[in-house]
PDB file of C-alpha atoms in Angstrom:
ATOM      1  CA  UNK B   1      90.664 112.150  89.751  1.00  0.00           C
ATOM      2  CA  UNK B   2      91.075 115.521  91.487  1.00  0.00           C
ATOM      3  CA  UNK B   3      89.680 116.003  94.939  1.00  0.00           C
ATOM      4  CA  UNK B   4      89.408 119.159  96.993  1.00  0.00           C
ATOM      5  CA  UNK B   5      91.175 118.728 100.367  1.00  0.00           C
ATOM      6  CA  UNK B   6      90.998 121.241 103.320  1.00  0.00           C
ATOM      7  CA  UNK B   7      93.221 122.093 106.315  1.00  0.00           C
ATOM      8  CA  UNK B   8      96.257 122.928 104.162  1.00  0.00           C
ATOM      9  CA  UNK B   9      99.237 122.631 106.539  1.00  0.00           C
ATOM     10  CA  UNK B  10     102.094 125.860 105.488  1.00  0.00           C
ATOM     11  CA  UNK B  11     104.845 124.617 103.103  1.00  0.00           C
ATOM     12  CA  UNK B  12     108.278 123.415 104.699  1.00  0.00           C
ATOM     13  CA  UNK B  13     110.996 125.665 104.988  1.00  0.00           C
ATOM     14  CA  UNK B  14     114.005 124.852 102.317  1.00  0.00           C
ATOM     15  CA  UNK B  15     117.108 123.485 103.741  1.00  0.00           C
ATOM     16  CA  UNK B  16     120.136 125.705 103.694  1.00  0.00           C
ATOM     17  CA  UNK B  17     121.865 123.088 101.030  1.00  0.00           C
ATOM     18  CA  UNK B  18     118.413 123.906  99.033  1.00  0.00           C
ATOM     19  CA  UNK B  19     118.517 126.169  95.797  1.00  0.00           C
ATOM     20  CA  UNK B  20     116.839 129.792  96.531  1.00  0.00           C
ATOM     21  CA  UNK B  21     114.009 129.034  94.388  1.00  0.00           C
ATOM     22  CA  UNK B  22     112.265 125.753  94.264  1.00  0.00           C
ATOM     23  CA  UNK B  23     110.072 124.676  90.944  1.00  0.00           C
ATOM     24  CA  UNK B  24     106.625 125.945  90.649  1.00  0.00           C
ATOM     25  CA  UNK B  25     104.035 123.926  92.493  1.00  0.00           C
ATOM     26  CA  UNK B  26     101.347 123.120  90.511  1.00  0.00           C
ATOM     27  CA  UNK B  27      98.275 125.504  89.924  1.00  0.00           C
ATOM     28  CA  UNK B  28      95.086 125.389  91.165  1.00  0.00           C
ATOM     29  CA  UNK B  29      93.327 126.539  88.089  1.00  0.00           C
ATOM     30  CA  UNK B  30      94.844 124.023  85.989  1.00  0.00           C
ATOM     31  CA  UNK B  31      93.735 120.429  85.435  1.00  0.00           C
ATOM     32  CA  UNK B  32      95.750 117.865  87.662  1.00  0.00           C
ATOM     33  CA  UNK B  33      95.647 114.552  88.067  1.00  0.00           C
ATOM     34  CA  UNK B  34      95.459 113.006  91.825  1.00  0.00           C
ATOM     35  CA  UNK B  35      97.730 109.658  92.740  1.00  0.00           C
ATOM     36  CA  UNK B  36      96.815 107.476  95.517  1.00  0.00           C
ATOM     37  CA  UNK B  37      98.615 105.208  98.104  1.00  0.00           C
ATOM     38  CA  UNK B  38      96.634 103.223 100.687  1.00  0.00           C
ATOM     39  CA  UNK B  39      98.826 103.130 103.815  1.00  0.00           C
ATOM     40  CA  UNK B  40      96.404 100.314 105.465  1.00  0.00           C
ATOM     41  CA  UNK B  41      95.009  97.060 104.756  1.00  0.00           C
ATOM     42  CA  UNK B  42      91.706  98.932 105.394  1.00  0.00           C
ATOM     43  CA  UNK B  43      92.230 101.723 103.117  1.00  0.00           C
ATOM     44  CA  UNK B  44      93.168  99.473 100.297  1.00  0.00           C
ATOM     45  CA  UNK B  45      90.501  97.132 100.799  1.00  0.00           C
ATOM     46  CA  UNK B  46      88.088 100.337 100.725  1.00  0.00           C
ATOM     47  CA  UNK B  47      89.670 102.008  97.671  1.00  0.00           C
ATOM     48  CA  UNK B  48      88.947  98.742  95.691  1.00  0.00           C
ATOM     49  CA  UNK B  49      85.379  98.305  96.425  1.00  0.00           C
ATOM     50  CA  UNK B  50      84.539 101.941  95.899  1.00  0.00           C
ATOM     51  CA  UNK B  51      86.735 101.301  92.702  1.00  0.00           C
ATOM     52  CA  UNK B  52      84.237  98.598  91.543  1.00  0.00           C
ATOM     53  CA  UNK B  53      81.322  99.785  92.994  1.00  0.00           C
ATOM     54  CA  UNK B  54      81.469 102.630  91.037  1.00  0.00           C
ATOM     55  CA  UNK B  55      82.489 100.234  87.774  1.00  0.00           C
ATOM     56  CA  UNK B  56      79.114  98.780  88.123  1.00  0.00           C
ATOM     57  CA  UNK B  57      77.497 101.283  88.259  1.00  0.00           C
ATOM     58  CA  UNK B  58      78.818 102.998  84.906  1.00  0.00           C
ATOM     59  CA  UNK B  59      78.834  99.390  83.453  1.00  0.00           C
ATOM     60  CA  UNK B  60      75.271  98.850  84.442  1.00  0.00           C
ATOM     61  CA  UNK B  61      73.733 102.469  83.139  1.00  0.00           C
ATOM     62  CA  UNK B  62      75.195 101.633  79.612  1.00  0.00           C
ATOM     63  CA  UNK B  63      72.341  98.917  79.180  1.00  0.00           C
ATOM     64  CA  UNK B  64      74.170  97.239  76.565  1.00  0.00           C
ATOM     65  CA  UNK B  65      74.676  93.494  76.886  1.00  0.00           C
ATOM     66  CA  UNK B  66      78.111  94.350  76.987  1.00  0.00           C
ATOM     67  CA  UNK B  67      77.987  96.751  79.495  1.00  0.00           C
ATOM     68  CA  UNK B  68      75.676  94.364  81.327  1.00  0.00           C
ATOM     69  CA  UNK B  69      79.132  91.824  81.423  1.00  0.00           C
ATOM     70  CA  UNK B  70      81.077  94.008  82.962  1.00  0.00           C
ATOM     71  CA  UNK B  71      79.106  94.969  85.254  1.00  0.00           C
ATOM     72  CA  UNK B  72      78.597  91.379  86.441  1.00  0.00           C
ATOM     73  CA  UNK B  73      82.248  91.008  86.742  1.00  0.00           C
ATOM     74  CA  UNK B  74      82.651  94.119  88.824  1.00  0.00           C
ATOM     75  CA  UNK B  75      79.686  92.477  90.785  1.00  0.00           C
ATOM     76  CA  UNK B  76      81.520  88.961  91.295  1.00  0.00           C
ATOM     77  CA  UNK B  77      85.102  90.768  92.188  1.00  0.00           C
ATOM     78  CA  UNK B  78      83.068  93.032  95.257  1.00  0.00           C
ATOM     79  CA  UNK B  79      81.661  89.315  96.490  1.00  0.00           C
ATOM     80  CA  UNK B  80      85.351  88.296  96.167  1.00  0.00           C
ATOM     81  CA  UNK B  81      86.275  91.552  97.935  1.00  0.00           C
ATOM     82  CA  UNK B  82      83.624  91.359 100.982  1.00  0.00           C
ATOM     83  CA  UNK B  83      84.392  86.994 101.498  1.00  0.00           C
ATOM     84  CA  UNK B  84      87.816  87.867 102.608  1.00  0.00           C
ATOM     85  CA  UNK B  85      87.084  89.292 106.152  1.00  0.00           C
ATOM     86  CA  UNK B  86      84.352  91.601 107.732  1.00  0.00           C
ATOM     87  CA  UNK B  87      84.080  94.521 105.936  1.00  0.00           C
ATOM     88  CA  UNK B  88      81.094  95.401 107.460  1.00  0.00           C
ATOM     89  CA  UNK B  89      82.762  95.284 110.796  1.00  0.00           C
ATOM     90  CA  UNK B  90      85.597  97.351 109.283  1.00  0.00           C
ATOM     91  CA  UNK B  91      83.400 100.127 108.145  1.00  0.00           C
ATOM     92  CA  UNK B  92      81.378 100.578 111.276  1.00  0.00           C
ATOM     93  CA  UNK B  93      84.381 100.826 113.198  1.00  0.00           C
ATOM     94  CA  UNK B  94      85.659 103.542 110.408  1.00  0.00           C
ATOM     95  CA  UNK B  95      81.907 105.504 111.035  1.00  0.00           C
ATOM     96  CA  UNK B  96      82.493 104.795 114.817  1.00  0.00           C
ATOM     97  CA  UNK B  97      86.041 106.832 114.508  1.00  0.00           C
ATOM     98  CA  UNK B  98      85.676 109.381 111.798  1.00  0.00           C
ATOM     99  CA  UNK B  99      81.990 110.450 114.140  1.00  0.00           C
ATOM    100  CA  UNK B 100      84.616 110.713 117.191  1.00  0.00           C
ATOM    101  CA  UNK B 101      86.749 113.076 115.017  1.00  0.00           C
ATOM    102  CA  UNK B 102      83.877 114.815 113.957  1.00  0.00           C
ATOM    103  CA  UNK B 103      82.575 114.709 117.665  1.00  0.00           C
ATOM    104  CA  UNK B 104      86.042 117.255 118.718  1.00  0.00           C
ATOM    105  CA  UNK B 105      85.710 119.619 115.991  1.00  0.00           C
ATOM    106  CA  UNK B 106      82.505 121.007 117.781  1.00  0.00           C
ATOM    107  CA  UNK B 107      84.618 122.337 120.370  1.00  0.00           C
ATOM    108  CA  UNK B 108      87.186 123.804 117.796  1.00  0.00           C
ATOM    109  CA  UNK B 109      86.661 128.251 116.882  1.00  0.00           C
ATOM    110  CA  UNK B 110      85.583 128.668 113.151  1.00  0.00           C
ATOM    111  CA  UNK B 111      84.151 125.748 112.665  1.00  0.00           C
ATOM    112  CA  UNK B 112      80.703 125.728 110.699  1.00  0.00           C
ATOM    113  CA  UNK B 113      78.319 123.746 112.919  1.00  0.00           C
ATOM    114  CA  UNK B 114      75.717 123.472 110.206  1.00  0.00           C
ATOM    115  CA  UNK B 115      78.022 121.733 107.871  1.00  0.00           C
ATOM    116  CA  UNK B 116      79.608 119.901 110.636  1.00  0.00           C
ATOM    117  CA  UNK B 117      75.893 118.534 112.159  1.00  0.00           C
ATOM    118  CA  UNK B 118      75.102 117.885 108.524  1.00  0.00           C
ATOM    119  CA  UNK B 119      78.213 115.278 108.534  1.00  0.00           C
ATOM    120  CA  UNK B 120      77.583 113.979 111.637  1.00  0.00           C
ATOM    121  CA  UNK B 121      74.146 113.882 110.403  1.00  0.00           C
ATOM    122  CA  UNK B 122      74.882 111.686 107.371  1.00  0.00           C
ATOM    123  CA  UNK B 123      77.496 109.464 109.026  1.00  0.00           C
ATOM    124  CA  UNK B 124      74.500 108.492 111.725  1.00  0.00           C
ATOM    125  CA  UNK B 125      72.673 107.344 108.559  1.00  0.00           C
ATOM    126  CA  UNK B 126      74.933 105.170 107.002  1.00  0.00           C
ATOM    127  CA  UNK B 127      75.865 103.570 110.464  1.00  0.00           C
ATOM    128  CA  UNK B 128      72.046 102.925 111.127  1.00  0.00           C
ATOM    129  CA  UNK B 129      71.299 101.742 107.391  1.00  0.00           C
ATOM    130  CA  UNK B 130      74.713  99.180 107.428  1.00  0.00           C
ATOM    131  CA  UNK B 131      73.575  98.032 111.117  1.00  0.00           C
ATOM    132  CA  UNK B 132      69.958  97.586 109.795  1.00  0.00           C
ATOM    133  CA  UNK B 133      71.322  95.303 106.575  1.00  0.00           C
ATOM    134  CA  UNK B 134      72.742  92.453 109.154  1.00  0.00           C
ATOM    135  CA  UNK B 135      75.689  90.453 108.980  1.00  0.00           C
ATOM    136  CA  UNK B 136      74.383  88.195 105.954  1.00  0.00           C
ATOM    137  CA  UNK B 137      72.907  90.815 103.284  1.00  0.00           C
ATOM    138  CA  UNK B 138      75.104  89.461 100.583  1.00  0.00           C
ATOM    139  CA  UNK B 139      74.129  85.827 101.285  1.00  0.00           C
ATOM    140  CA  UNK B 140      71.482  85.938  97.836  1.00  0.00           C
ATOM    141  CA  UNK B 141      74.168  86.794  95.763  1.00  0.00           C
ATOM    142  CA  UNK B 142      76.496  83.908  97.337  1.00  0.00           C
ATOM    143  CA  UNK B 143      73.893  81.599  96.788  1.00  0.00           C
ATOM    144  CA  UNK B 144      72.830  82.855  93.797  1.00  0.00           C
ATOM    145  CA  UNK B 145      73.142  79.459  91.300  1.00  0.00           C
ATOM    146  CA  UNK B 146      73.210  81.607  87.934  1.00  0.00           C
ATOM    147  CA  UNK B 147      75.844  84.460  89.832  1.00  0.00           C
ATOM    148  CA  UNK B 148      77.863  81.476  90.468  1.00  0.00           C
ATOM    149  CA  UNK B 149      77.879  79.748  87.516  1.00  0.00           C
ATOM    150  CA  UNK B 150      79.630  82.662  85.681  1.00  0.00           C
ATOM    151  CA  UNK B 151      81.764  83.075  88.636  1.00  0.00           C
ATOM    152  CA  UNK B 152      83.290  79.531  88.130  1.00  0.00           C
ATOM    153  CA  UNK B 153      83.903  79.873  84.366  1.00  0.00           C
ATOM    154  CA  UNK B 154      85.259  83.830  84.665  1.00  0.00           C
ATOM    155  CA  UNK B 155      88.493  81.339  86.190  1.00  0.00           C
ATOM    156  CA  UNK B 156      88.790  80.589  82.540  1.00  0.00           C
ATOM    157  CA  UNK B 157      89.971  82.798  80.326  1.00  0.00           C
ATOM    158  CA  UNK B 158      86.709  83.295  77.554  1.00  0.00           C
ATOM    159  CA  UNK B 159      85.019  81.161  80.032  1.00  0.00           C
ATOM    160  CA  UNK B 160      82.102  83.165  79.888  1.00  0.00           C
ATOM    161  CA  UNK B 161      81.840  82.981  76.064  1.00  0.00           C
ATOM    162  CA  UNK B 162      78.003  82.145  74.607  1.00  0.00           C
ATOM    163  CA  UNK B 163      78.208  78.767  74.308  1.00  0.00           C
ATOM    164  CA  UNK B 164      79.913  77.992  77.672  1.00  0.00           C
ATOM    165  CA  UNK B 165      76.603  79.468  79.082  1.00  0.00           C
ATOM    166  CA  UNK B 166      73.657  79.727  77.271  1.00  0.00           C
ATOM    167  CA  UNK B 167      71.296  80.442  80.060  1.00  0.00           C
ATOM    168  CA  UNK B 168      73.714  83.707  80.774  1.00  0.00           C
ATOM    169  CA  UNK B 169      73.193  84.049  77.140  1.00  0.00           C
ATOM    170  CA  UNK B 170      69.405  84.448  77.302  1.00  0.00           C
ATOM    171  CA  UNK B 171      69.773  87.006  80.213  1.00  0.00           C
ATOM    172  CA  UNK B 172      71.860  89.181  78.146  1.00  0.00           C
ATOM    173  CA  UNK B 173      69.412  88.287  75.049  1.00  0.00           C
ATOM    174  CA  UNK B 174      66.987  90.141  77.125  1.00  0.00           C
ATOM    175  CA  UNK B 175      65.754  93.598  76.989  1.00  0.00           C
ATOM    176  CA  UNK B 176      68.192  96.453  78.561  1.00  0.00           C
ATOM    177  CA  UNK B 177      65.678  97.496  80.980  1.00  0.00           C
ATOM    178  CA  UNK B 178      65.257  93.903  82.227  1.00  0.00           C
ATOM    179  CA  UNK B 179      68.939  93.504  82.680  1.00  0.00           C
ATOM    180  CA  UNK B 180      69.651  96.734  84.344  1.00  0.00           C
ATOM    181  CA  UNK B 181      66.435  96.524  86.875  1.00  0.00           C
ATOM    182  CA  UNK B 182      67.736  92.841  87.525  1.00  0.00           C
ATOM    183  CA  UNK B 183      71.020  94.204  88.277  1.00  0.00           C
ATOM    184  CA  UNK B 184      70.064  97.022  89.801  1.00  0.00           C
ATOM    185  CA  UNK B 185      68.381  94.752  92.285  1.00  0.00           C
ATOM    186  CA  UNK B 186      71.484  93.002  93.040  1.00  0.00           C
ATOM    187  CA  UNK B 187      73.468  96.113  93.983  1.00  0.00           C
ATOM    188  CA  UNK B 188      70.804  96.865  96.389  1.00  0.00           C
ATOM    189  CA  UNK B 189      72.052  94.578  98.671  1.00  0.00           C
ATOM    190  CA  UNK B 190      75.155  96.107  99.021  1.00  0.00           C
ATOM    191  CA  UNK B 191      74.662  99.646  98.710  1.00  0.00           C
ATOM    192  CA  UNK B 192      74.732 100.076 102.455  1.00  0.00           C
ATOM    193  CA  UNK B 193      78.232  99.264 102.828  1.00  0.00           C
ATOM    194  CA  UNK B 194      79.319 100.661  99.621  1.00  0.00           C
ATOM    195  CA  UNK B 195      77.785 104.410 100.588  1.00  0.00           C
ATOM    196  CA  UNK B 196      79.024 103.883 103.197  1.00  0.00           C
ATOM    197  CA  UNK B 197      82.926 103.389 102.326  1.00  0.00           C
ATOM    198  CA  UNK B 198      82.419 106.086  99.818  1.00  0.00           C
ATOM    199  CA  UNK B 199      81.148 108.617 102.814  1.00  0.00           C
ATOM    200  CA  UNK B 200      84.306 107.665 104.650  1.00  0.00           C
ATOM    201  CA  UNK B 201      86.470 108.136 101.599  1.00  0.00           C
ATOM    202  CA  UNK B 202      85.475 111.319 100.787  1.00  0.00           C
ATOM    203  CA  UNK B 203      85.672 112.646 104.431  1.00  0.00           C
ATOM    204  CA  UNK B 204      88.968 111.227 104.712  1.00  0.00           C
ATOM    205  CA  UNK B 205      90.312 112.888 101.613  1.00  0.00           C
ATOM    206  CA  UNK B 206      88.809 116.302 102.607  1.00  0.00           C
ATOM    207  CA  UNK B 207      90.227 116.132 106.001  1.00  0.00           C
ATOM    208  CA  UNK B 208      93.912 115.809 104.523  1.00  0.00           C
ATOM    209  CA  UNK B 209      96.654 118.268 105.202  1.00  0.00           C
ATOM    210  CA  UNK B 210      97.591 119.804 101.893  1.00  0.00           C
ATOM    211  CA  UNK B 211     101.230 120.836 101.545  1.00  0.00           C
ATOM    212  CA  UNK B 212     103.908 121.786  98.596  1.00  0.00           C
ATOM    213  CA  UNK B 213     106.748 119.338  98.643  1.00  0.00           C
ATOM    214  CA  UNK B 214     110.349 118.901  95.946  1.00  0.00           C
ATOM    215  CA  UNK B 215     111.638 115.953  95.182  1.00  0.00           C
ATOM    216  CA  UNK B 216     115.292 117.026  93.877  1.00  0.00           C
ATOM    217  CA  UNK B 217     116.072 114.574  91.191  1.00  0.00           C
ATOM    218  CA  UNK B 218     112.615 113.386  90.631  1.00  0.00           C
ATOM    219  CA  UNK B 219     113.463 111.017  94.035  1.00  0.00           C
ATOM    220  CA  UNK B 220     112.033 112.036  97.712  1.00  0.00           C
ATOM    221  CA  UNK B 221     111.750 109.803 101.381  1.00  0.00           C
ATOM    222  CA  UNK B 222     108.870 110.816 103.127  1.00  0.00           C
ATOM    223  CA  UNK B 223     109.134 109.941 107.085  1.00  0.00           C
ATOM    224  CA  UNK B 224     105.480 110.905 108.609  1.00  0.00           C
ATOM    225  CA  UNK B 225     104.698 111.554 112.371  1.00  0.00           C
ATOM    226  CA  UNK B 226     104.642 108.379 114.192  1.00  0.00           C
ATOM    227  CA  UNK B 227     102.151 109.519 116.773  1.00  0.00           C
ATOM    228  CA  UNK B 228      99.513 109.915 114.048  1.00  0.00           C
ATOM    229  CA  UNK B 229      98.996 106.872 112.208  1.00  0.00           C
ATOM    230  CA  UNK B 230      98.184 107.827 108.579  1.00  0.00           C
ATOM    231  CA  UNK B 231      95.798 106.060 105.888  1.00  0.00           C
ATOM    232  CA  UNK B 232      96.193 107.071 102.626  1.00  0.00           C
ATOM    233  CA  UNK B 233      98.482 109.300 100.692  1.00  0.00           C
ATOM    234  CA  UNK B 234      97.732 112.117  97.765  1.00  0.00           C
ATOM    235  CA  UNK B 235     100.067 113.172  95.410  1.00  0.00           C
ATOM    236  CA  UNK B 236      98.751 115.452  92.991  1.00  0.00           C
ATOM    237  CA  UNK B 237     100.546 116.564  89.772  1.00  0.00           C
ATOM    238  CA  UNK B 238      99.765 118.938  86.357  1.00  0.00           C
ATOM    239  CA  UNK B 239      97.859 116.961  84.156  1.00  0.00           C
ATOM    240  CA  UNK B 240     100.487 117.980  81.445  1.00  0.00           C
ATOM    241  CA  UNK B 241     103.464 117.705  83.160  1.00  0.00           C
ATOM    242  CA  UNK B 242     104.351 114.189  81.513  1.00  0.00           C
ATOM    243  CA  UNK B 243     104.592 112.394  85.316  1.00  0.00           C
ATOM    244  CA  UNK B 244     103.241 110.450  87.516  1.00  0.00           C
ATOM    245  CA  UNK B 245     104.515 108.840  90.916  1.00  0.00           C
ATOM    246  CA  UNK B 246     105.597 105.491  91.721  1.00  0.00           C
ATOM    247  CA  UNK B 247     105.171 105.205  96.044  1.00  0.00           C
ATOM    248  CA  UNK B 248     106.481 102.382  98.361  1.00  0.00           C
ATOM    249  CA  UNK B 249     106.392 102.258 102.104  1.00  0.00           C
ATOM    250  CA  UNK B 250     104.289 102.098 104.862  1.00  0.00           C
ATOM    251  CA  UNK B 251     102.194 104.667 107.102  1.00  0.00           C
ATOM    252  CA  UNK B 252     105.611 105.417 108.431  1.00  0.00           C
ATOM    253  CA  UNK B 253     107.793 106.145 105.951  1.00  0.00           C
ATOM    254  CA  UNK B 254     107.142 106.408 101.850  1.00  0.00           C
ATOM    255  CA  UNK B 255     109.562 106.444  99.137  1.00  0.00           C
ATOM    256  CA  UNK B 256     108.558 108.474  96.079  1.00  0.00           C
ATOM    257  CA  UNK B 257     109.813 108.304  92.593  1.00  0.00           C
ATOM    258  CA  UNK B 258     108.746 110.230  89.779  1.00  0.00           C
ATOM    259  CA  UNK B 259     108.635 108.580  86.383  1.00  0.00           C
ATOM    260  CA  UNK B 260     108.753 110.298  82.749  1.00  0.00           C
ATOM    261  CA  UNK B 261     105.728 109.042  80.302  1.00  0.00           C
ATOM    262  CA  UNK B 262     107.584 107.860  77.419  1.00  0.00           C
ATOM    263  CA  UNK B 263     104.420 106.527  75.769  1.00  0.00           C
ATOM    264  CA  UNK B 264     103.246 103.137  75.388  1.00  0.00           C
ATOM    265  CA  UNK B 265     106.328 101.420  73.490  1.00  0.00           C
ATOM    266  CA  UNK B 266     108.767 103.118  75.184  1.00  0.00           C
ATOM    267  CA  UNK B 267     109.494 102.101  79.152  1.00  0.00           C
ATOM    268  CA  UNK B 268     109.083 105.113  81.574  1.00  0.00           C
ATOM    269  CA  UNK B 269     112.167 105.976  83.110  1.00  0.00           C
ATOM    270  CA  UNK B 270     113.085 108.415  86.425  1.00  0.00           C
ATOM    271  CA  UNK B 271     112.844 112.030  85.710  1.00  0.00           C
ATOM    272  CA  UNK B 272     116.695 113.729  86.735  1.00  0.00           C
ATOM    273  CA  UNK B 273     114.368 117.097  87.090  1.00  0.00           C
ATOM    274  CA  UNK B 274     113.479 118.475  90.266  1.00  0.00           C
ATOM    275  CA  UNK B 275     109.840 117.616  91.010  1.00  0.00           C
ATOM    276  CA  UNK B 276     107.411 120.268  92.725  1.00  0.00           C
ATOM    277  CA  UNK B 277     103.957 118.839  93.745  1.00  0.00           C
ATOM    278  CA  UNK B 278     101.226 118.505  96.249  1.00  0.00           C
ATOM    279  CA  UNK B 279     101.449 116.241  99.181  1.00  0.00           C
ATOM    280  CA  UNK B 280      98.248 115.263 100.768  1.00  0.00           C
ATOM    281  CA  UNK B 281      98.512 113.664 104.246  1.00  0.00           C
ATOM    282  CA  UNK B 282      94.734 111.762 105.046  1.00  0.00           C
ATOM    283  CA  UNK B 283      94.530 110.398 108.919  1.00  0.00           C
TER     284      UNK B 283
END
């Protein structure tokens, strides 16, 4: 997935043990491919419900009876997903933050103020339509006796096959536009806190600070700024270039390996080459 990100921050000056002429960063006009790294608990937790949120959705526009599985399963992983702690809570407080942001740039030179109003705008929405949805929206779906019937057997592995539930057979013996109202029903409930996390997802990927980094010998330690704590993490890479990141750390520090695709039978091993690519800093 390739995101747009503004604010780019000036490359950093080589080192004088650095060669005169680092690798090519990757071009804009090219495809590239965009890897993630939640630095928070939050951010993780938000990156996996847009993930199957937006699962669902494809699942559930299919109208196939397989499709209409799938989708159920994304559907039972968000309950799993929301029943850990209050997301809810955790995504007002994001609104609550990201509108404070928003709040200082008025005061900032060069700043479009219809664009900016229009996010402010937006984010007053989504706060008023999460409030508005209480603390106990998604109580139907808990309760729901045929949601949690193929909840218990998806434990299993083929759990869910046709004769392990016949009345989940029926539903997907019924017509595709049945299925995919009924379903789309279901989502309804939560579509206040999922446009929600995807609002604050995509603001905090296009407020990132964009800058060209090397990692000599396909290795690199990334320390960040202390003083501003720091939620996710964007590397972005050539779609061709045969790569693709492996990151460890925290919000302080990362480590950042880059790894050569060998294929699928062969194991992916640490590229010796020096590694040019985009670093993407999201607060």
């Amino acid at each position: 997935m390739t995101t747009d990100t503004v604010d780019t921050a000036a490359p950093p000056q080589p080192s004088a043990a650095a060669p005169a002429k680092a690798p090519a960063a990757p071009q804009a006009s090219g495809r590239t491919v965009a890897f993630e790294q939640p630095l928070s608990e939050r951010m993780r937790t938000f990156l996996r419900l847009d993930f199957l949120y937006n699962q669902a959705l494809n699942h559930n526009e299919s109208g196939t009876p397989w499709g209409s599985r799938a989708a159920v399963a994304s559907l039972i992983d968000i309950l799993a997903i929301i029943s850990r702690g209050d997301l809810r809570s955790d995504a007002l407080k994001e609104i609550e933050r990201q509108l404070t942001l928003l709040g200082e740039y008025q005061a900032k030179p060069g700043v479009d103020p219809k664009r900016l109003e229009s996010f402010i705008a937006n984010l007053g929405r989504l706060r008023a339509e999460l409030m508005s949805s209480g603390v106990a929206c998604q109580q139907p779906l808990r309760d729901s006796e045929f949601l949690n019937s193929v909840k218990h057997r998806s434990a299993i592995p083929g759990g869910t096959c046709d004769f392990d539930l016949p009345a989940y057979l029926y539903w997907l013996s019924e017509p595709g536009e049945t299925r995919t109202h009924a379903f789309s029903q279901w989502l309804a409930t939560l579509r206040p806190l999922c446009d929600a996390v995807a609002e604050l997802l995509w603001l905090t990927r296009q407020f990132g600070r964009t800058r060209q980094e090397c990692a000599r010998g396909g290795a690199l330690t990334i320390t960040f700024d202390r003083d501003n704590t720091l939620q996710l993490l964007r590397i972005t890479l050539p779609a061709e270039s045969g790569l693709y990141p492996e990151i460890s750390g925290s919000h302080h520090r990362c480590n950042v390996r880059f790894l050569q695709w060998k294929g699928l039978s062969e194991r992916a091993a640490q590229t010796s080459e020096d590694v040019s690519f985009l670093l993407t800093t999201c607060s």
